[in-house]
Coordinates of C-alpha atoms (C1' of nucleotides) in Angstrom, one line a residue:
Chain P
M1158 CA 93.7 136.2 47.3
S1159 CA 94.3 132.8 48.2
T1160 CA 96.9 130.1 46.2
H1161 CA 96.6 126.4 46.0
L1162 CA 99.4 124.4 47.9
S1163 CA 100.6 121.2 47.6
I1164 CA 100.6 119.0 50.8
G1165 CA 104.1 119.3 51.4
D1166 CA 103.9 123.1 51.3
F1167 CA 101.0 123.2 53.4
S1168 CA 102.5 121.1 55.9
A1169 CA 105.3 123.4 56.4
I1170 CA 103.1 126.1 56.7
S1171 CA 100.8 124.7 59.2
H1172 CA 102.9 122.2 61.1
L1173 CA 101.0 119.6 60.6
S1174 CA 102.6 116.3 59.2
V1175 CA 101.8 114.8 56.2
K1176 CA 100.7 111.8 57.6
A1177 CA 98.5 113.4 59.7
L1178 CA 96.8 115.6 57.0
R1179 CA 96.0 112.5 54.9
Y1180 CA 94.6 111.0 58.0
Y1181 CA 92.4 113.9 58.7
H1182 CA 91.7 114.1 55.1
E1183 CA 90.5 110.3 55.5
V1184 CA 88.5 111.1 58.5
G1185 CA 86.8 114.0 57.3
L1186 CA 88.2 116.7 59.6
L1187 CA 90.6 118.9 57.2
Q1188 CA 89.4 118.5 53.4
P1189 CA 91.6 119.4 50.7
V1190 CA 90.3 122.0 48.7
S1191 CA 90.7 119.7 45.6
V1192 CA 92.0 116.2 44.8
D1193 CA 93.2 115.8 40.8
S1194 CA 91.5 112.6 39.8
S1195 CA 94.1 110.9 37.9
S1196 CA 97.2 111.2 40.2
G1197 CA 95.3 111.6 43.5
Y1198 CA 97.0 114.9 44.8
R1199 CA 95.5 116.9 47.5
F1200 CA 95.6 120.3 47.2
Y1201 CA 94.9 123.0 49.9
T1202 CA 94.6 126.6 50.2
T1203 CA 96.2 129.2 52.3
T1204 CA 92.9 130.2 53.9
Q1205 CA 92.6 126.7 55.5
V1206 CA 96.0 127.8 57.5
P1207 CA 94.0 129.0 60.5
T1208 CA 91.9 125.8 60.5
A1209 CA 95.1 123.6 60.5
Q1210 CA 96.4 125.5 63.2
L1211 CA 93.3 125.3 65.2
I1212 CA 93.4 121.4 64.9
R1213 CA 97.1 121.5 65.8
R1214 CA 96.4 123.2 68.9
L1215 CA 93.6 121.1 69.9
R1216 CA 95.2 117.5 69.3
K1217 CA 98.2 119.1 71.0
L1218 CA 95.9 119.3 74.2
E1219 CA 94.9 115.6 73.3
M1220 CA 90.8 116.6 72.4
P1221 CA 89.7 113.6 70.6
I1222 CA 89.0 114.1 66.8
P1223 CA 85.1 113.8 67.0
E1224 CA 85.4 116.6 69.7
V1225 CA 87.5 118.7 67.1
R1226 CA 85.1 117.8 64.4
A1227 CA 82.4 119.5 66.8
V1228 CA 84.7 122.8 67.2
L1229 CA 85.1 123.2 63.7
A1230 CA 81.4 122.5 62.8
A1231 CA 80.6 125.1 65.6
S1232 CA 77.7 127.6 64.3
D1233 CA 79.0 130.1 66.2
R1234 CA 81.6 131.8 68.0
W1235 CA 80.1 131.1 71.4
Q1236 CA 79.4 127.7 70.5
R1237 CA 82.7 127.0 69.8
D1238 CA 84.5 128.8 72.5
T1239 CA 81.9 127.0 74.9
L1240 CA 83.3 123.2 73.6
I1241 CA 87.1 124.7 74.1
A1242 CA 86.5 125.8 77.5
A1243 CA 84.7 122.5 78.1
H1244 CA 87.7 120.8 76.8
L1245 CA 90.0 122.9 79.1
Q1246 CA 88.0 122.3 82.2
R1247 CA 89.0 118.7 81.5
M1248 CA 92.4 119.1 81.2
E1249 CA 92.5 121.0 84.4
S1250 CA 90.8 118.3 86.5
I1251 CA 93.4 115.7 84.8
L1252 CA 95.9 117.8 85.9
S1253 CA 94.8 118.1 89.5
E1254 CA 94.2 114.6 89.4
T1255 CA 97.6 113.5 88.3
R1256 CA 99.2 116.1 90.8
A1257 CA 96.9 114.1 93.4
A1258 CA 98.5 110.8 92.3
V1259 CA 101.8 112.1 92.4
R1260 CA 101.7 113.4 95.9
E1261 CA 99.7 110.4 96.9
L1262 CA 103.0 108.3 95.7
R1263 CA 105.2 110.2 97.4
Q1264 CA 103.7 109.7 100.6
M1265 CA 103.1 106.0 100.1
L1266 CA 107.2 106.0 99.6
T1267 CA 107.7 107.7 102.5
T1268 CA 105.3 106.6 105.1
T1269 CA 106.1 103.5 107.4
E1270 CA 103.4 101.2 107.8
T1271 CA 100.9 102.1 110.7
E1272 CA 99.3 99.8 113.0
F1273 CA 96.6 98.1 111.4
L1274 CA 93.8 96.9 113.5
V1275 CA 90.7 94.9 112.4
S1276 CA 87.8 93.9 114.1
L1277 CA 84.8 92.0 113.0
R1278 CA 81.1 92.8 113.2
T1279 CA 77.8 92.1 112.2
V1280 CA 75.7 94.7 111.1
Q1281 CA 71.8 94.9 111.1
A1282 CA 69.7 95.7 108.1
V1283 CA 68.9 99.5 107.7
Q1284 CA 66.7 101.6 105.5
A1285 CA 68.4 104.3 103.6
A1286 CA 68.0 106.8 100.9
A1287 CA 70.4 105.7 98.1
I1288 CA 71.0 105.8 94.5
T1289 CA 72.2 102.7 92.9
A1290 CA 73.7 102.2 89.4
T1291 CA 76.5 100.0 87.1
V1292 CA 79.2 102.2 87.3
G1293 CA 82.7 102.1 85.1
I1294 CA 85.7 101.8 87.7
G1295 CA 86.7 105.4 85.9
D1296 CA 83.6 106.9 86.4
I1297 CA 83.3 106.1 90.2
G1298 CA 84.9 109.1 91.7
A1299 CA 82.7 111.7 89.8
W1300 CA 79.6 109.3 90.2
W1301 CA 80.0 108.8 93.7
E1302 CA 80.4 112.7 94.2
D1303 CA 77.4 113.7 92.3
S1304 CA 75.3 111.0 94.0
R1305 CA 76.2 112.2 97.3
R1306 CA 75.6 115.7 96.7
E1307 CA 72.1 114.8 95.2
I1308 CA 71.1 112.5 98.1
R1309 CA 72.1 115.1 100.7
A1310 CA 70.0 118.2 98.3
L1311 CA 66.8 115.8 98.8
L1312 CA 67.4 115.1 102.7
R1313 CA 67.7 118.8 102.8
V1314 CA 64.8 120.2 101.2
T1315 CA 62.6 117.1 102.8
Q1316 CA 64.6 118.2 106.2
T1317 CA 65.1 114.6 107.1
V1318 CA 67.8 113.7 109.6
P1319 CA 70.3 110.9 108.5
S1320 CA 69.7 108.3 111.2
G1321 CA 73.5 107.3 111.0
F1322 CA 77.0 107.5 109.2
S1323 CA 76.7 107.7 105.2
G1324 CA 77.9 104.8 103.0
G1325 CA 78.8 103.2 100.0
L1326 CA 78.5 99.3 98.8
F1327 CA 80.8 98.1 95.8
A1328 CA 80.5 95.2 93.9
Q1329 CA 83.8 93.5 93.7
E1330 CA 83.1 92.9 89.8
L1331 CA 83.8 96.9 90.0
F1332 CA 87.7 95.9 90.5
T1333 CA 88.2 92.5 88.8
D1334 CA 86.0 93.6 85.7
E1335 CA 86.6 97.5 85.8
I1336 CA 82.4 97.6 86.0
G1337 CA 79.8 96.9 88.5
V1338 CA 77.2 97.7 90.6
A1339 CA 77.7 100.6 92.9
T1340 CA 75.3 102.1 95.7
V1341 CA 75.5 105.1 98.1
F1342 CA 73.4 105.6 100.7
V1343 CA 72.3 107.6 103.9
P1344 CA 70.4 106.0 106.4
V1345 CA 67.2 107.5 107.5
V1346 CA 64.5 106.1 109.8
S1347 CA 61.3 107.0 107.8
P1348 CA 60.7 107.0 104.0
V1349 CA 61.4 110.5 102.2
A1350 CA 59.5 111.8 99.8
L1351 CA 61.5 110.8 96.6
S1352 CA 62.7 112.3 93.5
G1353 CA 65.4 112.2 91.0
R1354 CA 67.7 108.9 91.4
V1355 CA 67.2 108.3 94.9
K1356 CA 65.3 105.2 96.0
M1357 CA 64.7 104.0 99.4
V1358 CA 66.0 100.8 99.8
E1359 CA 67.1 98.2 102.5
I1360 CA 70.7 98.0 102.9
P1361 CA 71.0 94.0 104.1
P1362 CA 72.5 92.7 107.2
A1363 CA 76.1 91.5 107.0
R1364 CA 79.0 90.0 108.8
L1365 CA 82.0 92.3 108.1
A1366 CA 85.9 92.5 108.8
I1367 CA 86.1 96.2 109.5
T1368 CA 89.3 98.6 109.6
V1369 CA 89.6 102.4 109.8
H1370 CA 91.4 104.4 106.6
R1371 CA 92.8 107.8 107.4
G1372 CA 93.1 110.2 105.2
S1373 CA 91.9 110.9 101.7
L1374 CA 89.9 108.1 99.8
G1375 CA 92.8 108.2 97.2
T1376 CA 95.0 106.7 98.9
A1377 CA 92.0 104.0 100.4
D1378 CA 93.7 101.0 98.1
R1379 CA 96.5 100.5 100.5
T1380 CA 94.1 99.8 102.9
Y1381 CA 91.9 97.6 101.0
G1382 CA 95.1 95.6 100.4
A1383 CA 95.9 95.3 104.1
L1384 CA 92.2 94.4 105.0
G1385 CA 92.0 91.9 102.1
T1386 CA 94.7 90.3 102.7
Y1387 CA 94.3 89.7 106.3
V1388 CA 90.6 88.5 105.4
A1389 CA 92.4 85.9 102.8
E1390 CA 95.0 84.9 105.2
H1391 CA 92.4 84.2 108.0
S1392 CA 90.2 82.2 105.4
L1393 CA 87.3 84.5 106.1
A1394 CA 86.4 85.7 102.7
A1395 CA 82.5 85.4 102.0
T1396 CA 80.9 86.7 98.7
G1397 CA 79.3 90.5 98.8
P1398 CA 80.0 94.1 98.2
V1399 CA 82.8 95.6 100.3
T1400 CA 81.3 98.6 102.5
E1401 CA 82.7 102.1 103.0
T1402 CA 81.0 103.9 106.2
Y1403 CA 81.9 107.3 106.0
V1404 CA 82.7 108.8 109.5
V1405 CA 85.0 111.8 109.1
T1406 CA 84.5 113.4 105.7
G1407 CA 85.4 116.6 104.0
D1408 CA 82.4 118.0 105.1
D1409 CA 83.4 117.6 108.7
T1410 CA 86.8 119.1 108.4
A1411 CA 89.2 120.8 105.8
D1412 CA 92.1 118.7 107.2
E1413 CA 92.6 115.8 105.4
G1414 CA 94.8 114.1 107.8
R1415 CA 91.5 114.1 109.9
L1416 CA 89.3 111.9 107.3
R1417 CA 88.2 108.4 108.5
T1418 CA 86.4 105.9 106.6
E1419 CA 85.4 102.3 107.7
I1420 CA 86.8 99.8 104.8
C1421 CA 84.4 96.6 105.9
W1422 CA 84.8 93.3 103.7
P1423 CA 82.2 90.9 103.9
V1424 CA 83.3 87.8 105.7
H1425 CA 81.5 84.5 106.7
H1426 CA 80.4 83.4 110.7
Chain Q
M89 CA 101.9 83.5 106.4
S90 CA 100.7 83.5 102.9
T91 CA 97.7 82.4 101.3
H92 CA 97.2 81.3 97.6
L93 CA 94.4 83.1 95.7
S94 CA 92.9 82.7 92.5
I95 CA 93.1 85.5 90.2
G96 CA 89.7 87.1 90.7
D97 CA 90.3 87.0 94.8
F98 CA 93.8 88.5 94.1
S99 CA 92.3 91.1 91.7
A100 CA 89.5 92.0 94.6
I101 CA 92.7 92.7 96.8
S102 CA 94.9 94.5 94.3
H103 CA 92.3 96.2 92.7
L104 CA 94.0 95.3 89.3
S105 CA 91.6 94.2 86.6
V106 CA 91.7 90.3 86.0
K107 CA 92.4 91.3 82.4
A108 CA 95.2 93.6 83.6
L109 CA 96.7 90.6 85.6
R110 CA 96.9 88.0 82.9
Y111 CA 98.4 90.7 80.6
Y112 CA 101.2 91.2 83.2
H113 CA 101.8 87.8 83.2
E114 CA 102.1 87.9 79.5
V115 CA 104.6 90.1 79.7
G116 CA 106.4 88.7 82.5
L117 CA 105.7 91.9 84.8
L118 CA 103.8 90.1 87.7
Q119 CA 104.2 86.4 88.0
P120 CA 101.8 84.6 89.4
V121 CA 103.2 81.9 92.1
S122 CA 102.1 78.9 90.7
V123 CA 99.9 77.9 87.4
D124 CA 98.0 74.9 87.6
S125 CA 99.4 72.5 84.5
S126 CA 96.2 71.1 83.6
S127 CA 93.4 73.8 83.9
G128 CA 96.1 77.0 83.5
Y129 CA 94.5 78.8 86.7
R130 CA 96.7 81.3 88.0
F131 CA 97.4 81.7 91.6
Y132 CA 98.9 84.6 93.4
T133 CA 99.8 85.1 97.1
T134 CA 99.0 87.8 99.9
T135 CA 102.5 88.8 99.7
Q136 CA 102.4 90.1 96.3
V137 CA 99.7 92.5 97.3
P138 CA 102.0 95.6 97.7
T139 CA 103.8 94.8 94.4
A140 CA 100.6 95.0 92.6
Q141 CA 99.7 98.1 94.3
L142 CA 102.6 99.5 93.3
I143 CA 102.3 98.7 89.4
R144 CA 98.9 99.9 90.0
R145 CA 99.9 103.3 91.2
L146 CA 102.7 103.5 88.6
R147 CA 100.5 102.5 85.8
K148 CA 97.8 105.2 86.9
L149 CA 100.6 107.7 86.3
E150 CA 101.6 106.2 83.1
M151 CA 104.6 105.1 83.6
P152 CA 105.6 102.8 80.7
I153 CA 105.6 99.1 81.5
P154 CA 109.1 98.6 80.8
E155 CA 110.1 101.1 83.2
V156 CA 107.9 99.8 86.1
R157 CA 109.8 96.5 85.2
A158 CA 113.1 98.6 85.7
V159 CA 111.6 99.5 89.3
L160 CA 110.7 96.2 90.3
A161 CA 114.1 95.0 89.4
A162 CA 115.8 97.6 91.5
S163 CA 118.4 96.2 93.5
D164 CA 118.2 98.6 96.5
R165 CA 115.4 101.1 97.9
W166 CA 117.6 104.1 96.6
Q167 CA 117.9 102.9 92.8
R168 CA 114.0 102.2 93.0
D169 CA 113.5 105.5 94.3
T170 CA 115.8 107.4 91.9
L171 CA 113.8 106.0 88.8
I172 CA 110.3 107.0 90.2
A173 CA 111.5 110.5 90.8
A174 CA 113.0 110.8 87.4
H175 CA 109.5 109.5 86.2
L176 CA 107.8 112.0 88.4
Q177 CA 110.1 114.7 87.5
R178 CA 108.9 114.1 84.0
M179 CA 105.1 114.1 84.8
E180 CA 105.7 117.3 86.5
S181 CA 107.3 118.8 83.2
I182 CA 104.2 117.3 81.1
L183 CA 101.8 119.1 83.5
S184 CA 103.6 122.2 82.9
E185 CA 103.7 122.1 79.5
T186 CA 100.0 121.3 79.1
R187 CA 99.2 123.9 81.3
A188 CA 101.3 126.6 79.3
A189 CA 99.3 125.1 76.0
V190 CA 96.2 125.6 77.9
R191 CA 97.4 129.4 78.5
E192 CA 98.4 129.6 74.7
L193 CA 95.3 128.4 73.5
R194 CA 93.2 130.7 75.6
Q195 CA 95.3 133.7 74.2
M196 CA 95.2 132.6 71.0
L197 CA 91.2 132.4 71.0
T198 CA 91.1 136.1 72.7
T199 CA 93.5 138.1 70.7
T200 CA 93.0 139.9 67.7
E201 CA 95.2 139.8 64.9
T202 CA 98.0 142.0 65.0
E203 CA 99.7 143.8 62.3
F204 CA 102.0 142.0 60.7
L205 CA 104.9 143.2 58.5
V206 CA 107.2 141.3 56.2
S207 CA 110.5 142.5 54.6
L208 CA 112.4 140.8 52.3
R209 CA 116.6 140.8 53.3
T210 CA 119.2 138.9 51.5
V211 CA 122.0 137.8 54.4
Q212 CA 125.7 137.0 53.7
A213 CA 127.2 133.7 54.6
V214 CA 128.7 134.0 58.5
Q215 CA 130.6 132.0 60.6
A216 CA 129.7 130.4 63.6
A217 CA 130.0 128.1 66.5
A218 CA 127.3 125.6 66.1
I219 CA 125.6 122.2 67.0
T220 CA 123.8 120.3 64.5
A221 CA 121.7 117.2 64.6
T222 CA 118.7 115.0 63.0
V223 CA 115.9 115.8 65.6
G224 CA 112.7 114.3 66.0
I225 CA 110.0 117.4 66.3
G226 CA 108.6 116.0 69.7
D227 CA 112.5 116.2 71.2
I228 CA 113.4 119.7 69.6
G229 CA 112.2 121.9 72.5
A230 CA 114.6 120.1 74.9
W231 CA 117.5 119.9 72.5
W232 CA 117.0 123.4 71.4
E233 CA 117.6 124.4 75.0
D234 CA 120.4 122.1 75.5
S235 CA 122.5 122.9 72.6
R236 CA 122.1 126.5 73.2
R237 CA 123.2 126.2 77.0
E238 CA 126.4 123.8 75.6
I239 CA 127.3 126.7 73.2
R240 CA 126.9 129.6 75.5
A241 CA 129.1 127.3 78.2
L242 CA 132.0 126.9 75.5
L243 CA 131.8 130.6 74.6
R244 CA 132.5 131.8 78.3
V245 CA 135.0 129.6 78.9
T246 CA 136.9 130.4 75.7
Q247 CA 135.9 134.2 76.4
T248 CA 134.5 134.4 72.8
V249 CA 132.3 137.5 72.2
P250 CA 129.3 136.7 69.5
S251 CA 129.5 138.8 66.6
G252 CA 125.5 138.9 66.4
F253 CA 122.3 137.6 67.5
S254 CA 122.0 133.7 68.1
G255 CA 119.7 131.6 65.6
G256 CA 118.7 128.4 64.5
L257 CA 118.3 126.8 61.4
F258 CA 115.2 124.4 61.0
A259 CA 114.5 122.0 57.9
Q260 CA 111.2 121.9 56.8
E261 CA 111.2 117.7 56.8
L262 CA 111.4 118.7 60.7
F263 CA 107.4 119.6 59.8
T264 CA 106.4 117.5 57.4
D265 CA 108.1 114.3 58.1
E266 CA 108.3 115.1 61.9
I267 CA 112.0 114.6 62.3
G268 CA 114.7 116.7 60.3
V269 CA 118.0 118.6 60.4
A270 CA 118.0 121.5 62.9
T271 CA 121.4 123.7 64.0
V272 CA 121.4 126.2 66.4
F273 CA 124.4 128.5 66.2
V274 CA 126.3 131.9 67.6
P275 CA 128.0 133.9 65.2
V276 CA 131.9 134.4 66.2
V277 CA 134.2 136.1 64.0
S278 CA 137.3 133.7 64.6
P279 CA 137.2 130.2 65.3
V280 CA 136.6 128.9 69.0
A281 CA 138.8 126.3 70.1
L282 CA 135.9 123.5 70.0
S283 CA 134.5 120.9 72.5
G284 CA 131.5 118.9 72.7
R285 CA 129.2 118.7 70.0
V286 CA 130.1 122.3 69.1
K287 CA 131.3 122.9 65.3
M288 CA 132.5 125.8 63.6
V289 CA 130.1 125.8 60.3
E290 CA 129.5 128.8 58.0
I291 CA 125.5 129.6 57.9
P292 CA 124.9 129.9 54.4
P293 CA 123.7 133.0 52.4
A294 CA 120.2 133.3 51.8
R295 CA 117.1 135.3 50.7
L296 CA 114.8 135.6 53.1
A297 CA 111.2 136.9 54.0
I298 CA 111.1 137.9 57.5
T299 CA 108.8 138.9 60.3
V300 CA 109.0 139.8 64.0
H301 CA 107.3 137.1 66.2
R302 CA 106.4 138.6 69.6
G303 CA 106.2 136.5 72.7
S304 CA 107.1 132.9 73.9
L305 CA 108.3 130.5 70.9
G306 CA 105.2 128.3 72.1
T307 CA 102.6 130.5 70.0
A308 CA 105.5 131.1 67.0
D309 CA 103.5 128.5 65.1
R310 CA 100.8 131.4 64.2
T311 CA 103.8 133.6 62.9
Y312 CA 105.0 130.6 60.8
G313 CA 101.5 130.5 59.4
A314 CA 101.3 134.2 58.6
L315 CA 104.3 134.5 57.0
G316 CA 104.0 130.9 55.3
T317 CA 101.0 132.3 53.6
Y318 CA 102.3 135.6 52.5
V319 CA 105.4 133.9 50.6
A320 CA 102.9 131.4 49.0
E321 CA 100.7 133.7 47.9
H322 CA 103.3 135.7 46.9
S323 CA 104.6 133.0 44.9
L324 CA 108.1 133.5 46.4
A325 CA 108.4 130.0 47.8
A326 CA 112.1 128.7 47.6
T327 CA 113.7 125.3 49.1
G328 CA 116.0 125.8 52.2
P329 CA 115.5 125.6 55.9
V330 CA 113.5 128.3 57.8
T331 CA 115.7 130.5 60.0
E332 CA 115.0 131.7 63.5
T333 CA 117.0 134.9 65.2
Y334 CA 116.5 135.2 68.7
V335 CA 116.5 139.0 69.1
V336 CA 115.3 139.3 72.6
T337 CA 115.5 136.1 74.8
G338 CA 114.8 134.7 78.2
D339 CA 118.3 135.7 79.2
D340 CA 117.5 139.4 78.2
T341 CA 113.8 139.7 79.8
A342 CA 111.8 138.0 82.7
D343 CA 108.8 139.4 80.8
E344 CA 107.2 137.3 78.0
G345 CA 105.7 139.7 76.1
R346 CA 109.0 141.6 75.4
L347 CA 110.2 138.5 73.7
R348 CA 111.5 139.3 70.0
T349 CA 112.4 136.6 67.5
E350 CA 112.6 136.9 63.7
I351 CA 111.1 134.3 61.8
C352 CA 113.0 134.0 58.4
W353 CA 111.3 131.7 55.3
P354 CA 113.6 131.1 52.1
V355 CA 112.4 132.5 49.3
H356 CA 113.9 133.2 45.6
H357 CA 115.3 136.5 43.8
Chain L
dT684 C1' 72.4 69.5 86.1
dT685 C1' 73.4 74.4 86.9
dG686 C1' 76.3 78.6 87.7
dC687 C1' 80.5 80.1 88.5
dT688 C1' 85.0 80.8 87.7
dC689 C1' 89.0 80.6 85.0
dC690 C1' 91.1 79.2 80.3
dT691 C1' 92.6 81.1 75.7
dC692 C1' 92.3 82.8 71.3
dA693 C1' 91.1 86.7 68.0
dC694 C1' 90.0 91.2 67.6
dG695 C1' 89.4 96.2 68.5
dT696 C1' 91.1 100.6 70.2
dC697 C1' 93.1 105.8 68.9
dA698 C1' 95.8 108.7 65.9
dC699 C1' 98.6 108.4 63.4
dG700 C1' 104.0 106.5 62.1
dT701 C1' 106.7 103.3 59.0
dG702 C1' 107.9 101.3 55.4
dA703 C1' 107.1 98.9 50.9
dG704 C1' 106.1 99.5 46.3
dG705 C1' 104.3 102.8 42.6
dT706 C1' 103.4 107.0 39.6
dG707 C1' 103.7 111.5 37.3
dG708 C1' 105.9 115.9 36.1
dC709 C1' 110.7 118.9 35.7
Chain N
dT563 C1' 117.3 109.8 32.6
dT564 C1' 117.7 111.2 37.5
dG565 C1' 115.1 113.2 41.6
dC566 C1' 111.7 114.7 44.0
dT567 C1' 107.3 114.8 45.6
dC568 C1' 103.0 112.5 45.7
dC569 C1' 100.3 108.3 46.0
dT570 C1' 98.0 104.0 48.1
dC571 C1' 98.1 99.9 50.9
dA572 C1' 99.4 97.1 54.8
dC573 C1' 101.2 96.8 59.2
dG574 C1' 102.7 98.4 63.7
dT575 C1' 101.9 101.0 68.1
dC576 C1' 100.6 100.6 73.5
dA577 C1' 98.1 98.5 77.3
dC578 C1' 94.9 96.7 78.1
dG579 C1' 89.0 95.9 76.8
dT580 C1' 85.8 92.9 74.7
dG581 C1' 83.6 89.0 73.3
dA582 C1' 83.3 84.2 71.9
dG583 C1' 83.6 79.5 73.1
dG584 C1' 85.1 76.2 75.8
dT585 C1' 86.9 73.7 80.5
dG586 C1' 86.6 72.0 85.7
dG587 C1' 84.4 71.6 90.4
dC588 C1' 80.7 72.5 93.5

DNA sequence: TTGCTCCTCACGTCACGTGAGGTGGC
DNA sequence: TTGCTCCTCACGTCACGTGAGGTGGC
């Protein structure tokens, strides 16, 4: 048995607002079973209630409408549950990122300024196994992790030993335009057999102002700010990407406080 | 010492995008120290870097711009930290709500339909101490908790014993229009000395279709859906608010699974 | 002269909410 | 006839991002 319901009645039963129901009709997410051709009145049936409720739940968890559509169109239960599980996974990682950001802000508000040492150094060109891509600033974290994993895996299978600390190059446009060229690399003395996205590149020589960042890279923006300020105030600024050198990483210690990254800003002679 | 910086240099140092900096200028959140009157070029100084970084952190945590403005305008450190702490508090509660929603969805996907019993009942008018307000659907949870707390506190100080289960009335417009009249109440036999928002009201008599919801009210939408479907399919629908009667509440048990709420849908004779 | 950096509009985004103004059935 | 429910536009939201088209200094 199913029953014709006006949009108001269907709204009261499903807890979706009338405005939302009209919008879902417009974008083809939830079609009324019939529409009166003269008045334009929409009619729903009680059999649509569970679908409406699933939509409401997914929207409450901020699943984008195209994805909700994919869930509703899923051909079997397994496919549907996979899509939902993937979204819940993403929600969980956003949750933990937010939690980290809260922690970092709390820390930032309580920490007093630490001493801040800058050294100037000229680095030579170096051969490296590297992955380069044009990346959006929002994706940079995930891209960075994936790329480093891929390079490490390649060095492991080819039994190649790094000849120095791993590092990254980040074009200034990444910050000014939210998108730009980034490179992560591991120095090696002799070329490795390549696969996937990994290429052999020469990291160009540069003159750099360098300071050491302590702790998670999530708080590196403060160190960038202090170093950039130093470079600007000493009229040293040159064009070129900033470099990060990973001296003590998460692979070396479980204690965030012991992490060490050199932040290197390009300067002129 | 401070140094004039172009918008691009300031962006690279602060990690705020050029577009964001222009927008913050437009809305008066972060003023450049000078603007060239002929070219319109904006200039910043290195002393603005810490402010820019605080803005970036707060925006990353989705603090609305008017609030960020209030933080920057705070006259002392204590006031500033209070504003930030309040926002972090809100973030934490959003986090736990999202976590609850994830849990509920997982549960919804795994639970098989339970048996579903509906009874029809005519309830008499009853005297009650109540709080009534027009509430938005988004605020209803917090409003519900606050109001119940206030009524309970009043009954405690006046040593009044409830004459029945506490309950709530919810106009259908709450769901159809996202805003509507809601009442929470505790039945009492004799009027109490009133204070605050609490009034004595007569809960009107009604004919109701009733079913019992088990577990947290976060999942009550499914029970609403099932009950609304039942009422629609039996052509019983009448106008009037839905009623909830809180039979076993969080005050009675710590086990969510034991919670019991009667959901009551208005029907005609 | 050529790039480069910066500028100002105007428009798009995402999922609806907010009116305004109007219609059809009890 | 009066309310009530429903309808369709058109516009607003929030914090920028995305071009288009143009200018000034090296």
